[in-house]
Amino acid sequence: MTSGQVTSGQVTSELLDLSLGCAYSAALHTAARFDIADHLADSPRTADALAAAAGVHGPHLYRLLRFFAAKGDFREDDEGRFPLTPLAEPLRTDTERSLRDCVVVREKAAFRQSAGHLHATVRTGTTASESLYGVPLYDHVAADPAFGRAFHSSMAAFLEALSDDVAGTCGFSAAGSASTWAADAAACCARCRGATRT
């Protein structure tokens, strides 16, 4: 679609949709936290059946799934059931190259609050982590063992999911053991850390 074909209504709709990105992220975190994709792995389920399996409130879960339906993550069939879609597949914990841990860690305060302080970063030139915690992000990760474990788990999931692209970009071997991947990931993170401090 060219710019001349875009109507003011489309512009308004798209901009408002972008402004709700934080709500979409929160919805993804919630679905990942309660392993909704895992509960759909075997067969489609209604929202009530999903809620019973996940231990959550049925009506609110239904509203969440309907919100996702507009994005394509989940969809409702004619029988009121929600099948697992290709877009939601990586949220499973047992699938190859799962992104579940990567999505879950994004709900941690260090990420949520950093996003909320982007304006300060733009205004002052300091990183959001330095504004919030007084130290760069990697130092904050190192100082919080629980967050550090979640962060590194998410990075491992991210690298595994994008292994082919990352291998080419960062110079990793195309295949290797878990320990090789860990070493490569650590080296990549170290290079990224150094780059953010220059």
Short mmCIF file of C-alpha atoms in Angstrom, two decimals:
data_model
loop_
_atom_site.label_atom_id
_atom_site.label_comp_id
_atom_site.label_asym_id
_atom_site.label_seq_id
_atom_site.Cartn_x
_atom_site.Cartn_y
_atom_site.Cartn_z
CA MET A 1 0.00 0.00 0.00
CA THR A 2 1.46 3.37 -0.99
CA SER A 3 1.21 6.48 1.15
CA GLY A 4 -1.33 7.95 -1.27
CA GLN A 5 -3.68 5.04 -0.60
CA VAL A 6 -3.62 5.30 3.20
CA THR A 7 -6.73 6.90 4.67
CA SER A 8 -6.80 9.01 7.80
CA GLY A 9 -8.84 6.29 9.49
CA GLN A 10 -6.14 3.71 8.73
CA VAL A 11 -3.45 6.02 10.07
CA THR A 12 -5.43 6.60 13.26
CA SER A 13 -6.08 2.88 13.72
CA GLU A 14 -2.46 1.91 13.17
CA LEU A 15 -1.07 4.60 15.45
CA LEU A 16 -3.49 3.71 18.25
CA ASP A 17 -2.59 0.06 17.80
CA LEU A 18 1.10 0.89 18.14
CA SER A 19 0.40 2.91 21.28
CA LEU A 20 -1.07 -0.22 22.87
CA GLY A 21 2.12 -2.21 22.38
CA CYS A 22 2.66 -2.36 26.14
CA ALA A 23 -0.74 -4.04 26.56
CA TYR A 24 0.14 -6.62 23.90
CA SER A 25 3.44 -7.34 25.63
CA ALA A 26 1.67 -7.78 28.96
CA ALA A 27 -0.78 -10.18 27.33
CA LEU A 28 2.07 -12.24 25.88
CA HIS A 29 3.80 -12.38 29.26
CA THR A 30 0.57 -13.55 30.86
CA ALA A 31 -0.03 -16.30 28.29
CA ALA A 32 3.56 -17.49 28.68
CA ARG A 33 3.48 -17.34 32.49
CA PHE A 34 0.41 -19.59 32.64
CA ASP A 35 1.68 -21.92 29.89
CA ILE A 36 -1.41 -21.45 27.75
CA ALA A 37 0.34 -22.82 24.66
CA ASP A 38 1.32 -25.98 26.54
CA HIS A 39 -2.30 -26.57 27.51
CA LEU A 40 -3.27 -26.37 23.82
CA ALA A 41 -0.53 -28.70 22.58
CA ASP A 42 -2.72 -31.80 22.39
CA SER A 43 -6.01 -30.33 21.19
CA PRO A 44 -8.07 -27.13 21.05
CA ARG A 45 -9.85 -26.12 24.25
CA THR A 46 -12.50 -23.67 25.31
CA ALA A 47 -11.48 -20.76 27.48
CA ASP A 48 -13.16 -22.40 30.49
CA ALA A 49 -11.28 -25.67 29.95
CA LEU A 50 -8.03 -23.75 29.52
CA ALA A 51 -8.71 -21.74 32.67
CA ALA A 52 -9.29 -24.92 34.67
CA ALA A 53 -6.04 -26.42 33.38
CA ALA A 54 -4.04 -23.25 34.02
CA GLY A 55 -5.69 -22.35 37.33
CA VAL A 56 -6.88 -18.92 36.23
CA HIS A 57 -10.15 -17.00 35.91
CA GLY A 58 -12.16 -18.21 32.89
CA PRO A 59 -13.93 -15.02 31.78
CA HIS A 60 -10.77 -12.95 31.97
CA LEU A 61 -8.77 -15.60 30.13
CA TYR A 62 -11.41 -15.55 27.40
CA ARG A 63 -11.02 -11.79 27.05
CA LEU A 64 -7.26 -12.23 26.83
CA LEU A 65 -7.60 -14.86 24.11
CA ARG A 66 -10.03 -12.70 22.16
CA PHE A 67 -7.50 -9.86 22.33
CA PHE A 68 -4.91 -12.25 20.89
CA ALA A 69 -7.32 -13.31 18.16
CA ALA A 70 -7.08 -9.84 16.67
CA LYS A 71 -3.29 -10.29 16.46
CA GLY A 72 -3.25 -13.87 15.21
CA ASP A 73 -1.53 -15.44 18.22
CA PHE A 74 -4.63 -17.44 19.08
CA ARG A 75 -7.96 -17.79 17.33
CA GLU A 76 -11.41 -19.05 18.26
CA ASP A 77 -13.06 -21.71 16.10
CA ASP A 78 -16.77 -22.15 15.40
CA GLU A 79 -17.15 -24.35 18.49
CA GLY A 80 -15.72 -21.73 20.82
CA ARG A 81 -12.40 -23.53 21.16
CA PHE A 82 -8.93 -22.10 20.79
CA PRO A 83 -6.45 -24.18 18.76
CA LEU A 84 -2.71 -23.68 18.95
CA THR A 85 -1.59 -21.43 16.10
CA PRO A 86 1.86 -21.32 14.45
CA LEU A 87 2.48 -17.92 16.04
CA ALA A 88 1.79 -19.30 19.53
CA GLU A 89 3.76 -22.52 18.99
CA PRO A 90 7.10 -21.04 20.21
CA LEU A 91 5.43 -20.23 23.56
CA ARG A 92 5.35 -23.96 24.37
CA THR A 93 7.96 -25.10 26.88
CA ASP A 94 8.59 -28.43 25.15
CA THR A 95 8.93 -27.29 21.56
CA GLU A 96 12.20 -26.96 19.71
CA ARG A 97 13.57 -23.43 19.99
CA SER A 98 10.98 -22.35 22.53
CA LEU A 99 10.78 -18.62 23.19
CA ARG A 100 8.72 -18.99 26.36
CA ASP A 101 11.58 -18.03 28.73
CA CYS A 102 12.54 -15.15 26.48
CA VAL A 103 8.99 -13.75 26.62
CA VAL A 104 8.58 -14.31 30.37
CA VAL A 105 11.75 -12.46 31.33
CA ARG A 106 10.54 -9.38 29.47
CA GLU A 107 7.95 -8.85 32.22
CA LYS A 108 10.67 -8.38 34.81
CA ALA A 109 10.93 -4.94 36.35
CA ALA A 110 14.29 -4.23 34.73
CA PHE A 111 12.68 -4.43 31.29
CA ARG A 112 9.31 -2.87 32.10
CA GLN A 113 10.77 0.06 33.96
CA SER A 114 13.53 0.58 31.42
CA ALA A 115 10.95 0.92 28.67
CA GLY A 116 9.09 3.44 30.79
CA HIS A 117 12.26 5.50 31.17
CA LEU A 118 13.13 5.68 27.49
CA HIS A 119 12.28 9.37 27.55
CA ALA A 120 15.01 9.93 30.16
CA THR A 121 17.52 8.06 28.02
CA VAL A 122 16.74 10.24 25.02
CA ARG A 123 16.87 13.40 27.11
CA THR A 124 20.07 12.72 29.07
CA GLY A 125 22.06 10.25 26.96
CA THR A 126 22.37 7.76 29.84
CA THR A 127 20.96 4.26 29.68
CA ALA A 128 17.63 3.51 31.32
CA SER A 129 19.33 1.01 33.62
CA GLU A 130 21.75 3.66 34.83
CA SER A 131 18.87 6.05 35.45
CA LEU A 132 16.93 3.43 37.41
CA TYR A 133 19.60 1.44 39.19
CA GLY A 134 22.72 3.54 38.93
CA VAL A 135 24.58 0.87 36.94
CA PRO A 136 24.52 -0.51 33.37
CA LEU A 137 22.14 -3.39 32.66
CA TYR A 138 24.77 -6.15 32.73
CA ASP A 139 26.00 -5.00 36.14
CA HIS A 140 22.42 -5.01 37.40
CA VAL A 141 21.96 -8.54 36.03
CA ALA A 142 25.15 -9.69 37.80
CA ALA A 143 24.01 -8.20 41.11
CA ASP A 144 20.67 -10.03 41.14
CA PRO A 145 21.19 -13.83 40.98
CA ALA A 146 17.51 -14.68 40.43
CA PHE A 147 17.11 -12.14 37.65
CA GLY A 148 20.48 -13.16 36.25
CA ARG A 149 19.38 -16.78 35.90
CA ALA A 150 16.16 -15.74 34.16
CA PHE A 151 18.03 -13.31 31.92
CA HIS A 152 20.65 -15.81 30.81
CA SER A 153 18.01 -18.49 30.27
CA SER A 154 16.14 -16.07 28.01
CA MET A 155 19.31 -15.25 26.10
CA ALA A 156 19.99 -18.94 25.58
CA ALA A 157 16.44 -19.40 24.27
CA PHE A 158 16.86 -16.40 21.98
CA LEU A 159 20.14 -17.66 20.57
CA GLU A 160 18.76 -21.16 20.09
CA ALA A 161 15.67 -19.85 18.30
CA LEU A 162 17.75 -17.72 15.95
CA SER A 163 20.73 -20.07 15.76
CA ASP A 164 21.26 -19.93 12.01
CA ASP A 165 21.03 -16.14 11.78
CA VAL A 166 23.11 -15.61 14.91
CA ALA A 167 25.75 -18.07 13.74
CA GLY A 168 26.26 -16.09 10.57
CA THR A 169 26.18 -12.69 12.23
CA CYS A 170 28.36 -13.41 15.27
CA GLY A 171 30.69 -15.90 13.65
CA PHE A 172 29.48 -18.92 15.64
CA SER A 173 29.87 -22.45 14.38
CA ALA A 174 26.76 -23.71 12.61
CA ALA A 175 26.50 -26.62 15.03
CA GLY A 176 27.92 -27.42 18.42
CA SER A 177 27.35 -28.72 21.88
CA ALA A 178 25.41 -26.91 24.57
CA SER A 179 28.68 -25.87 26.20
CA THR A 180 29.91 -24.47 22.90
CA TRP A 181 26.71 -22.50 22.53
CA ALA A 182 27.07 -21.20 26.08
CA ALA A 183 30.62 -20.07 25.43
CA ASP A 184 29.64 -18.47 22.14
CA ALA A 185 26.69 -16.73 23.77
CA ALA A 186 28.88 -15.40 26.56
CA ALA A 187 31.38 -14.08 24.01
CA CYS A 188 28.60 -12.42 22.03
CA CYS A 189 27.14 -10.82 25.15
CA ALA A 190 30.59 -9.60 26.15
CA ARG A 191 31.01 -7.96 22.75
CA CYS A 192 27.56 -6.41 23.02
CA ARG A 193 28.35 -5.18 26.51
CA GLY A 194 31.53 -3.56 25.33
CA ALA A 195 29.76 -1.95 22.42
CA THR A 196 27.16 -0.31 24.69
CA ARG A 197 29.92 1.27 26.77
CA THR A 198 31.86 2.88 23.95
#
